[in-house]
Short mmCIF file of C-alpha atoms and ligand atoms in Angstrom, two decimals:
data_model
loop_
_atom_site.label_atom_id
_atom_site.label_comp_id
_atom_site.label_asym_id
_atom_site.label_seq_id
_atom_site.Cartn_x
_atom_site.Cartn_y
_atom_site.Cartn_z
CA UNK A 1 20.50 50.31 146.80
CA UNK A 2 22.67 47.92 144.84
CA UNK A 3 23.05 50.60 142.24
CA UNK A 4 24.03 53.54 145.08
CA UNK A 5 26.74 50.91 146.16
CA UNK A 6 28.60 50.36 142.86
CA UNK A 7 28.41 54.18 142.09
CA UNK A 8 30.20 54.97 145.27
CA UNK A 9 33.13 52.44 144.40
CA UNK A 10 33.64 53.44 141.17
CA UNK A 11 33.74 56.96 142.36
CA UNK A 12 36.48 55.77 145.26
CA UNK A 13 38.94 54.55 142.31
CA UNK A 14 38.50 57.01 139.69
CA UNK A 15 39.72 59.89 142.69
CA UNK A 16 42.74 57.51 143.06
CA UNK A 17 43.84 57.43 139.83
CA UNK A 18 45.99 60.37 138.25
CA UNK A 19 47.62 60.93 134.78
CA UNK A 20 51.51 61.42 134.57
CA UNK A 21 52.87 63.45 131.53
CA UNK A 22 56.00 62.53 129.90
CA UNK A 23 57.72 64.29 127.04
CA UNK A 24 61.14 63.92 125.52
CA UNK A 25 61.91 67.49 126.05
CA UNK A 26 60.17 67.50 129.36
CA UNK A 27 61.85 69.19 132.68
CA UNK A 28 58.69 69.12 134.88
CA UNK A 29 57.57 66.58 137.59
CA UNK A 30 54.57 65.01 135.81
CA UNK A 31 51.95 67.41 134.87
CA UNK A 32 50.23 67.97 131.65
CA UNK A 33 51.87 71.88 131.28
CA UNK A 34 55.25 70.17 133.28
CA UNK A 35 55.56 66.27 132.03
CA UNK A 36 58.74 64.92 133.27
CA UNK A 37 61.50 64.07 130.91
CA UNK A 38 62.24 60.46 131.51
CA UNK A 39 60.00 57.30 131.26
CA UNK A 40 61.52 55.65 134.19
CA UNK A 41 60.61 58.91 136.62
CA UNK A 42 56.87 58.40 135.67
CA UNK A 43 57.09 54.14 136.36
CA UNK A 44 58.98 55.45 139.89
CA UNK A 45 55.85 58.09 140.89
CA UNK A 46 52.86 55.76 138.86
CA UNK A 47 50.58 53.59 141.45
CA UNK A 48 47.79 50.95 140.69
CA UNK A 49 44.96 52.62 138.59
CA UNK A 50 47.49 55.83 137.16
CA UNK A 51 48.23 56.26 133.53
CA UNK A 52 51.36 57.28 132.19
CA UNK A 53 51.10 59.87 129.07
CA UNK A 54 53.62 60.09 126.56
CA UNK A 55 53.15 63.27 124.55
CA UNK A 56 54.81 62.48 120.44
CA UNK A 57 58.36 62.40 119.99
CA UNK A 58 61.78 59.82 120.34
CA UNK A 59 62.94 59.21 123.68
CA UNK A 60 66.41 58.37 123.65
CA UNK A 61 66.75 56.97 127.27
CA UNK A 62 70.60 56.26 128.23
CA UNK A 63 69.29 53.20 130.62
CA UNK A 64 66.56 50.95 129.99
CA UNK A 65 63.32 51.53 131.57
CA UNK A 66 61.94 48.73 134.54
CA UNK A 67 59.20 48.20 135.49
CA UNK A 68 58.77 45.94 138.31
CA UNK A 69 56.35 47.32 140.33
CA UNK A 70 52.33 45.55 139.78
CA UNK A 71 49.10 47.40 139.51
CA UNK A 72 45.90 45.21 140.68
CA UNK A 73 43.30 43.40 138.47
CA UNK A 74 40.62 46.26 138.72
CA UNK A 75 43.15 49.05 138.69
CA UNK A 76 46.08 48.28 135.80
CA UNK A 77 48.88 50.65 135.42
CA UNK A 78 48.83 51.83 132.02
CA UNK A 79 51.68 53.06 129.77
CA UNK A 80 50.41 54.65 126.40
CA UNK A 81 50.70 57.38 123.90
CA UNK A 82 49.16 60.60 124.81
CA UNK A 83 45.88 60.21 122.19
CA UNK A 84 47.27 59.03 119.38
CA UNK A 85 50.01 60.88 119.43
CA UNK A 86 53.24 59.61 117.78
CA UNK A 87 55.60 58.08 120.19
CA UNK A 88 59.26 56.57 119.48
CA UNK A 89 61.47 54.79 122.61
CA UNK A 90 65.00 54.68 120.65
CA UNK A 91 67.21 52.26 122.66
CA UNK A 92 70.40 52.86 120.27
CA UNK A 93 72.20 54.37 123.81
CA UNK A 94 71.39 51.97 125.98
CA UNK A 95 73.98 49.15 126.95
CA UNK A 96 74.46 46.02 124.46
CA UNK A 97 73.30 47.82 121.30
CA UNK A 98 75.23 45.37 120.57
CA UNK A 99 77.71 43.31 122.86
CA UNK A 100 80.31 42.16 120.56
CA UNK A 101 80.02 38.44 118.98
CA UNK A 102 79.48 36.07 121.83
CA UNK A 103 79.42 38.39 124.83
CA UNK A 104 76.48 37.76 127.44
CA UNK A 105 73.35 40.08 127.57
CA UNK A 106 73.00 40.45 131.36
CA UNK A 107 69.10 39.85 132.19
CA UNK A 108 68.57 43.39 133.58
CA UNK A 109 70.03 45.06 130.31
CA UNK A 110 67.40 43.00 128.53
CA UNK A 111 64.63 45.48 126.95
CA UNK A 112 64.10 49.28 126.12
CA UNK A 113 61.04 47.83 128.44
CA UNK A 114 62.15 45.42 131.21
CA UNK A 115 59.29 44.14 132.83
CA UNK A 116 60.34 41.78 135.57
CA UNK A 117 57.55 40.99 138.22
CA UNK A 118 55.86 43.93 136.95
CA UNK A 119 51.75 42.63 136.54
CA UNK A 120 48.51 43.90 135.45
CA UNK A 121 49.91 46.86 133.03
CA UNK A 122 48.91 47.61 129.91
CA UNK A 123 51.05 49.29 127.29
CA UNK A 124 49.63 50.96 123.80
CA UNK A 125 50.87 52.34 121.20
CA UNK A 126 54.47 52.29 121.13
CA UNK A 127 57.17 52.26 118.89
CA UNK A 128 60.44 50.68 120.06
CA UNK A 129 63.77 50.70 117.81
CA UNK A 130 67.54 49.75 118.45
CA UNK A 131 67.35 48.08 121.73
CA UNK A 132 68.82 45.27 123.11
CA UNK A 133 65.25 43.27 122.64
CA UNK A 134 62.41 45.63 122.03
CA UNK A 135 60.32 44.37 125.13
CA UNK A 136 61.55 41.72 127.53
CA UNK A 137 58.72 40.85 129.94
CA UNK A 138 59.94 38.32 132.26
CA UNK A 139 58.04 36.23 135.29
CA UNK A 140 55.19 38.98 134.49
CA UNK A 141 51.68 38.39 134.17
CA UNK A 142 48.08 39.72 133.40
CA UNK A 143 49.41 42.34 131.08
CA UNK A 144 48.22 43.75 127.98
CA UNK A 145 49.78 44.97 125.32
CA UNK A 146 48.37 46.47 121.98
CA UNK A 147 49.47 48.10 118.96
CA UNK A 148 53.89 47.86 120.03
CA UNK A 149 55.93 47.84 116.84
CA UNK A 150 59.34 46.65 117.34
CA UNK A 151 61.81 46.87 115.15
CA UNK A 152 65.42 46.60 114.46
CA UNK A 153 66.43 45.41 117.64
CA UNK A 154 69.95 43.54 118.66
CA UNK A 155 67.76 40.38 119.64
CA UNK A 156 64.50 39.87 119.68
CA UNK A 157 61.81 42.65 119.36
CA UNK A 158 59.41 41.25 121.82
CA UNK A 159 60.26 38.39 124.08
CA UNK A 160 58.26 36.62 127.18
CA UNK A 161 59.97 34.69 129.40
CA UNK A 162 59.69 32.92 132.19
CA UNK A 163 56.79 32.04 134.88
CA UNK A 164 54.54 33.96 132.89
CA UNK A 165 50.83 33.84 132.41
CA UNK A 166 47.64 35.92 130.72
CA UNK A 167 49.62 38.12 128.65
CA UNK A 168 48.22 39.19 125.80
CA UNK A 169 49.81 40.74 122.76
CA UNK A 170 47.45 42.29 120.19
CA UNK A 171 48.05 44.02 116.93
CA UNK A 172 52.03 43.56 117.24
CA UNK A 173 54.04 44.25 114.18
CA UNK A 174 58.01 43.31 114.75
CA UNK A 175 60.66 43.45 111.99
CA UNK A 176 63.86 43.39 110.69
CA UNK A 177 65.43 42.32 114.44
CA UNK A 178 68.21 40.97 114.33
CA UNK A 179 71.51 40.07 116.78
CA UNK A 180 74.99 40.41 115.46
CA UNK A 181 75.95 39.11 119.13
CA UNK A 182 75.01 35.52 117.57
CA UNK A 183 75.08 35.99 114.14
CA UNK A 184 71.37 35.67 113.74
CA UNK A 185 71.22 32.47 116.13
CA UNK A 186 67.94 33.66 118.38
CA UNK A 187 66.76 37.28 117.55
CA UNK A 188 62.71 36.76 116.24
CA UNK A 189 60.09 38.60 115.81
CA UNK A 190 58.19 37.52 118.60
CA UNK A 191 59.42 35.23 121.20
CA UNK A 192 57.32 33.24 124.71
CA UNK A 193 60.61 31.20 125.80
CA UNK A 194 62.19 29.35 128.67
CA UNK A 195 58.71 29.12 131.04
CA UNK A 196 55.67 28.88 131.64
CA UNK A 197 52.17 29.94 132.53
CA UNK A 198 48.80 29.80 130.95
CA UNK A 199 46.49 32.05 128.86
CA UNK A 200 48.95 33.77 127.12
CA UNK A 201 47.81 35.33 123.63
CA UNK A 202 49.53 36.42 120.61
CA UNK A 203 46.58 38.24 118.13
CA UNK A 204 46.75 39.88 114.70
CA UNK A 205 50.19 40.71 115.02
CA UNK A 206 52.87 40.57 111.76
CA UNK A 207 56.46 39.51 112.92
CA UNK A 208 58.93 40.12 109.47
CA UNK A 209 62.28 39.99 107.72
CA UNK A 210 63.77 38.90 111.08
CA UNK A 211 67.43 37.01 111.03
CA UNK A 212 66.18 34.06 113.05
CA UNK A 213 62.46 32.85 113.39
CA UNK A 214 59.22 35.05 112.90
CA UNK A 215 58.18 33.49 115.86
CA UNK A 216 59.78 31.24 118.81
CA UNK A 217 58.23 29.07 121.45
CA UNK A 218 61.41 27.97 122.29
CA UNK A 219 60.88 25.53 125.67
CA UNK A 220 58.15 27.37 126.97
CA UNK A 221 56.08 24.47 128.89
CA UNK A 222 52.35 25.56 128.21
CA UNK A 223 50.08 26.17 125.70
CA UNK A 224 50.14 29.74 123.98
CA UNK A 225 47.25 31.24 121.19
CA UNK A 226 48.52 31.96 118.05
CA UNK A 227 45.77 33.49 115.99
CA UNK A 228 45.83 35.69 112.97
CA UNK A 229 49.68 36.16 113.15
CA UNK A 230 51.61 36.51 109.86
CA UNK A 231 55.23 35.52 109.84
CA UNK A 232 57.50 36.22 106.05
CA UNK A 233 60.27 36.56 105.16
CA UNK A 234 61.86 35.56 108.29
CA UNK A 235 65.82 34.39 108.06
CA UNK A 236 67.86 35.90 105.36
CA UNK A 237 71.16 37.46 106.39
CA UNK A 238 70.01 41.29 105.54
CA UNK A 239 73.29 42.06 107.40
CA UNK A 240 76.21 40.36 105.69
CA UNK A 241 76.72 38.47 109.35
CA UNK A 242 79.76 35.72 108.47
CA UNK A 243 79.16 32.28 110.08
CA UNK A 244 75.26 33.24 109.47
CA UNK A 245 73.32 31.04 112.27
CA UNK A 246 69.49 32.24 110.87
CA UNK A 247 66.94 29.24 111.11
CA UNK A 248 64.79 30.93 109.12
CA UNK A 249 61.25 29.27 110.09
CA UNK A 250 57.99 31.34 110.45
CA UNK A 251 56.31 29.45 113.48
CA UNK A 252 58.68 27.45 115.92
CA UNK A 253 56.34 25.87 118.27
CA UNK A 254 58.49 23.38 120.60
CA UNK A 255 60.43 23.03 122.88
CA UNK A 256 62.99 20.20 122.69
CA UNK A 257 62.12 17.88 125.35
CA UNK A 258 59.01 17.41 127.93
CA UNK A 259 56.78 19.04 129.22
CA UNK A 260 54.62 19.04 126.07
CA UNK A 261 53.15 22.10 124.95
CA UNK A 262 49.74 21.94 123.62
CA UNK A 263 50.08 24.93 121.43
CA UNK A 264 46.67 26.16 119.64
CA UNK A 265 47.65 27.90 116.02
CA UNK A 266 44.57 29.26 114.17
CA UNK A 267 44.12 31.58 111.09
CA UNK A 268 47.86 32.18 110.43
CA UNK A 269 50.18 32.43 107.27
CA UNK A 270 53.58 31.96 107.02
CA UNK A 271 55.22 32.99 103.38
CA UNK A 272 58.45 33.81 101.84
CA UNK A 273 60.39 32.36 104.96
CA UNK A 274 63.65 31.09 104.30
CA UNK A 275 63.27 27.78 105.32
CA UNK A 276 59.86 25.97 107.12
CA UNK A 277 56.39 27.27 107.58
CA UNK A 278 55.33 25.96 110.74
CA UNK A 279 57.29 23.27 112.35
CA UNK A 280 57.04 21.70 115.96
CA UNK A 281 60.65 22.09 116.49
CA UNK A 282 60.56 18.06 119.03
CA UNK A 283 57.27 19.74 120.99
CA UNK A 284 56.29 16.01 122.28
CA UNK A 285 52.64 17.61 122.72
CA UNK A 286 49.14 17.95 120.94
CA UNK A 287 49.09 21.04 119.51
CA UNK A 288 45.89 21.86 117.72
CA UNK A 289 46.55 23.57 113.93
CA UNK A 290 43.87 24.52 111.94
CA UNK A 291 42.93 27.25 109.32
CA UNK A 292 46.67 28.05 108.49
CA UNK A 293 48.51 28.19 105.23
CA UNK A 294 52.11 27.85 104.20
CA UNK A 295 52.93 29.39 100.84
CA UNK A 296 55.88 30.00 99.07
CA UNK A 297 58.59 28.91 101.79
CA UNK A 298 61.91 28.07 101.21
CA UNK A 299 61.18 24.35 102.78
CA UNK A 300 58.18 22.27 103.66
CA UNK A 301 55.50 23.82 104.89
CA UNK A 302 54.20 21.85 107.89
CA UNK A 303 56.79 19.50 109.85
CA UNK A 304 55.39 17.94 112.64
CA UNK A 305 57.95 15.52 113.60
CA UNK A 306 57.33 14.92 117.53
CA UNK A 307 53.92 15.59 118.26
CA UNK A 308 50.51 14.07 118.56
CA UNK A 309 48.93 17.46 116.84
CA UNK A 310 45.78 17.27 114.90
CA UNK A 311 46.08 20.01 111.62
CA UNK A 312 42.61 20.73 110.37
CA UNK A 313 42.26 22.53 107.10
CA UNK A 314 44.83 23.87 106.49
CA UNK A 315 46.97 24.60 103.63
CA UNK A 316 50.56 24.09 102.38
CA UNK A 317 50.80 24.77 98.61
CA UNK A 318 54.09 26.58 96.44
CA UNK A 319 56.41 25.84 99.43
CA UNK A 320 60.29 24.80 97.77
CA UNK A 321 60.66 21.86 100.20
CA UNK A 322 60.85 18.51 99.00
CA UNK A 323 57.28 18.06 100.15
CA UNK A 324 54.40 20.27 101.30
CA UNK A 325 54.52 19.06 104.30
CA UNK A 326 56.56 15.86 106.50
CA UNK A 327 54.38 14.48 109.48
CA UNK A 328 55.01 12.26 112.07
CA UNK A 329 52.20 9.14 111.70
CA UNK A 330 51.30 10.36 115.15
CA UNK A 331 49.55 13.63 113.73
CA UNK A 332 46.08 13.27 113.15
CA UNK A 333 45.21 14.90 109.68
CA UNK A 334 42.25 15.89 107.97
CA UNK A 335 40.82 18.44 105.65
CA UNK A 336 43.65 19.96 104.64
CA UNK A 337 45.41 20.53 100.74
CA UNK A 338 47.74 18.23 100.86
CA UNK A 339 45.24 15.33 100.96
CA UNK A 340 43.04 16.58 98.15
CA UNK A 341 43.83 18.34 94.63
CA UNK A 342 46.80 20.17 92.98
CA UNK A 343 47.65 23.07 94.40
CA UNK A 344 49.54 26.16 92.74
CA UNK A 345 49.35 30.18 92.93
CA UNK A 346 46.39 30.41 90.13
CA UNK A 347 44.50 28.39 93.12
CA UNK A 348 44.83 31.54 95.14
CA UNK A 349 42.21 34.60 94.72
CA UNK A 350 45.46 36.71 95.12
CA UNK A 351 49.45 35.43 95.61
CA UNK A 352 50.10 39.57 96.14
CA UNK A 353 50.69 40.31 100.11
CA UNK A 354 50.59 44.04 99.71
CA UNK A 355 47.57 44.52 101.53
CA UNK A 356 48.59 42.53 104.26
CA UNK A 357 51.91 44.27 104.15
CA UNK A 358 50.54 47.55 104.43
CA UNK A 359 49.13 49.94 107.15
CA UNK A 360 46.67 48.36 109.51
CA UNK A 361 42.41 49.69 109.45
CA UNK A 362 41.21 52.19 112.17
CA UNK A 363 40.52 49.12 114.15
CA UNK A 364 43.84 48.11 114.37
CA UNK A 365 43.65 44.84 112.49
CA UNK A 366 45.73 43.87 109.06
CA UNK A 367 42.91 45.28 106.47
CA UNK A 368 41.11 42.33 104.64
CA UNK A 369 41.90 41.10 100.81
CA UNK A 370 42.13 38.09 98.80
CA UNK A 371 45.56 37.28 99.53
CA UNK A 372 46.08 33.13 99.81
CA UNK A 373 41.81 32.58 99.57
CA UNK A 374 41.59 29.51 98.05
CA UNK A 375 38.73 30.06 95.15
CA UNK A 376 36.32 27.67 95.75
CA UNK A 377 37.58 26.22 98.81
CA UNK A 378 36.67 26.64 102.61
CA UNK A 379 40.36 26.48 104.57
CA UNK A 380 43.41 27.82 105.02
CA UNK A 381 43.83 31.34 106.77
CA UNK A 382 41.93 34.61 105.93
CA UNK A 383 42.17 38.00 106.79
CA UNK A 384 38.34 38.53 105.70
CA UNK A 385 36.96 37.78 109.29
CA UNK A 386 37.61 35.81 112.36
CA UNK A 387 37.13 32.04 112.09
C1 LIG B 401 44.37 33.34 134.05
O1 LIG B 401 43.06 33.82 133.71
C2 LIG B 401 42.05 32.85 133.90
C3 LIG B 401 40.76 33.43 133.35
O2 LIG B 401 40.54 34.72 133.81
C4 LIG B 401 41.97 32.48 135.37
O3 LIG B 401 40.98 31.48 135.58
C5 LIG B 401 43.32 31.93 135.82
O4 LIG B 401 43.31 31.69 137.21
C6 LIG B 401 44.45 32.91 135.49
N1 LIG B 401 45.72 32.27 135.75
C7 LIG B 401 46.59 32.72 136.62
C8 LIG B 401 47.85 31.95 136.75
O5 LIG B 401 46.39 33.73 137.27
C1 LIG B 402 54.09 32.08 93.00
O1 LIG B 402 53.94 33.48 93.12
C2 LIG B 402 54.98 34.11 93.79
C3 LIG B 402 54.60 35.58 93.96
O2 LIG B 402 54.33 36.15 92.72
C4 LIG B 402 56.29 33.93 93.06
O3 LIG B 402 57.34 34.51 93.78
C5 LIG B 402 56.55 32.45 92.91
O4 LIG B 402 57.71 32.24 92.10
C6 LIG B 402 55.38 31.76 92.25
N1 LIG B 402 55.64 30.33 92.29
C7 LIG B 402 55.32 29.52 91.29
C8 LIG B 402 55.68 28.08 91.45
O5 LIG B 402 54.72 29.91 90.33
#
């Protein structure tokens, strides 16, 4: 009986929900054989439970596309390649690509994707480019979002903002964003700023060579996930900007003033930044940082300067700083590389990132190598499995 009864729901939502077909050449009204032609027609016809199709191609919309509308907790909206097909959203056309130095981005011209009240989507498989932010999801929750590159971007390539909560971002690569509008001041990789809201997860993502920070919790008021998220190369002026304002930093995880934060970082690597590895940036809280390692930054590796963190195992080793690490006496320490041994690049299995740098397994994770394994040791950050 129980059975018959969960059979006969399941049936009553599948016959609600319907597949809309976009293509960039499309004239239609949302069929396979007739997709439309615009992203933003499909949003205005999808309901709770549809799934918006985009066949391969670039998409060169002339405004951005928003998305405020919700689907429900047991019927997302979803927004995805077609199969695996090869989709570009290229937001060089749209408004603010870029404002000139010190003009305002107004909110609504904020993302190729502007997701504002918009909950319970999820997005796969997209590729955004030249936009004024790559994604800007703001007071949106319960969405999910997996396998987005964004990339060269006026400001940051994927941003979260405001009273938002369980959003997760998985398999994420962002690069080479940058702003010209600020001379590098806030464009990151990935940004979860000015808010706040639980359960929000960044996983496996790889946020590099942008002008500002690889990653930003700029004043966002509660705790975010960072785990297995790879941050180099973050804050050199690739773009000859004068009065360069790049921090440079691969993790920023504070907020200047209260409410604290308590952040939890696991499994992550920041390398080749141009200044710190991970820093707290005044978050007051207790952030909880363990299996992480710092190599090879243009500054310390760890400063924790305002918070009451614990950092568990953990490494900092070949970072230019005048220390591995500064720490507040507040931080509880332990197991970590700085408190035992010398540490150098022949303590390293590997000190060559190319497999991490390159294209991700059929799973969607960064592939597995030796890169920054301690030999001999237990800590620090792998790529070899989840910890
Ligand atoms: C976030 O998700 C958790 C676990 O599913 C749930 O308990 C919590 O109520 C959610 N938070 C909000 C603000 O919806
Ligand atoms: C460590 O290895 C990296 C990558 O090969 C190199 O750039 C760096 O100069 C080396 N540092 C030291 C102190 O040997």
């Amino acid at each position: 009986m129980v059975k018959y009864l969960t059979l006969a729901v399941a049936f009553v939502g599948a016959a609600q929900s319907k597949d809309i077909f976009v293509s960039p050449s499309g004239t239609g009204s949302g069929s396979q054989t007739a997709p439309f032609g615009s992203i933003q027609s499909a949003v205005n016809a999808a309901v709770a439970g549809d799934n918006i199709l985009l066949r391969a191609g670039t998409y060169k919309p002339t405004t951005n596309i928003q998305i405020t509308k919700s689907g429900t907790r047991t019927s997302p909206i979803t927004l995805r390649s077609f199969e695996k097909e090869k989709v570009i959203i290229d937001g060089e056309s749209l408004p603010g690509t870029p404002y000139g130095l010190d003009e305002s981005l107004p909110n609504k011209e904020r993302g190729i994707l502007h997701i504002e009240k918009g909950n319970y989507w999820k997005f796969y498989n997209l590729e955004l480019i030249n936009g004024p932010y790559g994604i800007y999801a703001r007071d949106a929750s319960h969405n999910y979002y997996e396998l987005i590159t964004t990339h060269d971007n006026y400001e940051t390539g994927f941003q979260l903002q405001g009273s938002s909560s369980n959003n997760t971002v998985i398999y994420l690569d962002s690069y080479r964003n940058r702003d010209p509008r600020k001379n590098g001041e806030s464009a990151d990789g990935f940004a979860c700023k000015e808010g706040s809201g639980e359960g929000n997860v960044l996983r496996n993502a790889r946020l590099w060579d942008n002008v500002d920070d690889g990653l930003d919790l700029f004043m966002f008021g509660s705790a975010v996930t960072l785990e297995e998220v790879y941050a180099w190369s973050n804050g050199f002026n690739r773009w000859g900007f004068s009065g360069f304002n790049g921090d440079g930093n691969g993790f920023k995880l504070g907020i200047t003033d209260n409410p604290p934060a308590n952040h939890i970082v696991r499994n992550c690597m920041a390398f080749g930044n141009a200044k710190k590895g991970f820093i707290d940036n005044g978050n007051p809280g207790k952030l909880t940082v363990e299996r992480n390692t710092a190599w090879n930054n243009g500054d310390v590796g760890f400063n924790f300067r305002s918070s009451t963190s614990s950092l568990t195992k953990n490494i900092a080793a070949v970072n230019v700083g005048s220390a591995q690490v500064t720490l507040v006496s507040s931080v509880t320490a332990s197991g970590n590389s700085w408190q035992s041994g010398s540490w150098s690049n022949t303590s390293f299995e590997s000190v060559n990132p190319s497999v991490l740098k390159g294209a991700r397994g059929s799973d969607g994770r960064v592939k597995a190598s030796g890169f920054l394994i301690p030999v001999g040791k237990d800590i620090g950050a792998t790529t070899r499995a989840d910890i």
